[in-house]
Amino acid sequence: MSVVKTSGLPCRASHDCDEVFSLASQDSMDALRDAAGRRDRHELEAHGYRHVPTAQTTATPFSQSLPARRGRRGKRRDGELNVV
C-alpha cells in the first residue's frame, strides 16, 4: 500500500480513483467549499457515492482547552525553609 500526499481533496468513494480536487486559493474558505462541492459531485456522478459524515457527540481532545495549573509540583518537606 502506497501513501499519496495531495494538495487538494481526494475522492473518498474508491481507493482506485485518482481524482483530486485542488483549491484555487489555499487560504480561502470559499475555495475549500468549491473544491468540496466539486468532489461531492464527482463522487455522486462517477461512483454513485454520497458521503455521510459521522455524528460526533463528544468533543475531541484538540477542541478542549488546557486545564488550569494547580498548586506546586511535589510536596513540601517538613523543615524546608523559604529563604528570600
Coordinates of C-alpha atoms in Angstrom, one line a residue:
M1 CA 0.0 0.0 0.0
S2 CA 1.5 3.3 -1.0
V3 CA 0.7 6.6 0.6
V4 CA 0.0 9.5 -1.7
K5 CA 0.2 13.1 -0.5
T6 CA -2.0 15.6 -2.3
S7 CA -2.5 19.3 -2.3
G8 CA -6.3 19.0 -2.6
L9 CA -9.3 16.9 -1.7
P10 CA -9.0 13.3 -2.9
C11 CA -12.0 11.2 -4.0
R12 CA -13.4 9.3 -1.0
A13 CA -15.5 6.9 -3.0
S14 CA -12.8 4.5 -4.1
H15 CA -9.2 3.8 -3.3
D16 CA -8.6 3.2 -7.0
C17 CA -9.9 6.7 -8.1
D18 CA -7.0 9.2 -8.6
E19 CA -9.2 12.3 -8.8
V20 CA -8.0 15.2 -6.6
F21 CA -9.9 18.5 -6.4
S22 CA -7.5 21.3 -5.8
L23 CA -8.2 24.6 -4.1
A24 CA -8.0 27.9 -6.1
S25 CA -6.6 29.6 -3.0
Q26 CA -5.1 27.8 0.0
D27 CA -6.3 30.5 2.4
S28 CA -9.9 30.8 1.3
M29 CA -12.9 29.1 2.9
D30 CA -14.9 29.7 -0.3
A31 CA -12.2 27.9 -2.3
L32 CA -12.4 25.0 0.1
R33 CA -16.2 24.9 -0.2
D34 CA -15.9 25.0 -4.0
A35 CA -13.4 22.1 -4.1
A36 CA -15.6 20.1 -1.7
G37 CA -18.6 20.7 -3.9
R38 CA -16.8 19.5 -7.0
R39 CA -15.5 16.4 -5.1
D40 CA -19.1 15.6 -3.9
R41 CA -20.5 16.0 -7.5
H42 CA -17.7 13.7 -8.9
E43 CA -18.3 11.1 -6.2
L44 CA -22.0 11.0 -6.9
E45 CA -21.8 11.1 -10.7
A46 CA -18.8 8.8 -11.2
H47 CA -19.3 6.3 -8.3
G48 CA -22.9 6.8 -7.0
Y49 CA -21.4 7.6 -3.7
R50 CA -22.8 10.1 -1.2
H51 CA -20.5 10.7 1.8
V52 CA -22.3 10.6 5.2
P53 CA -20.4 12.4 7.9
T54 CA -20.4 10.6 11.2
A55 CA -22.0 12.5 14.1
Q56 CA -19.6 13.4 16.8
T57 CA -21.3 13.5 20.2
T58 CA -18.3 14.3 22.3
A59 CA -15.6 16.9 22.0
T60 CA -12.2 15.8 20.8
P61 CA -9.1 16.4 23.0
F62 CA -8.0 19.0 20.4
S63 CA -11.1 21.1 20.9
Q64 CA -10.8 21.3 24.7
S65 CA -8.8 24.0 26.5
L66 CA -5.9 23.0 28.7
P67 CA -6.8 22.6 32.4
A68 CA -5.7 25.4 34.8
R69 CA -2.5 24.8 36.7
R70 CA -3.0 24.0 40.3
G71 CA -0.5 24.3 43.1
R72 CA 3.1 23.5 43.2
R73 CA 4.8 20.4 41.9
G74 CA 5.7 17.9 44.6
K75 CA 5.0 18.2 48.3
R76 CA 6.8 20.5 50.6
R77 CA 9.0 18.6 53.1
D78 CA 8.9 19.3 56.8
G79 CA 11.6 21.6 57.9
E80 CA 12.0 23.2 54.4
L81 CA 12.8 26.9 54.7
N82 CA 11.8 29.6 52.3
V83 CA 14.8 31.8 52.1
V84 CA 14.4 35.1 50.3

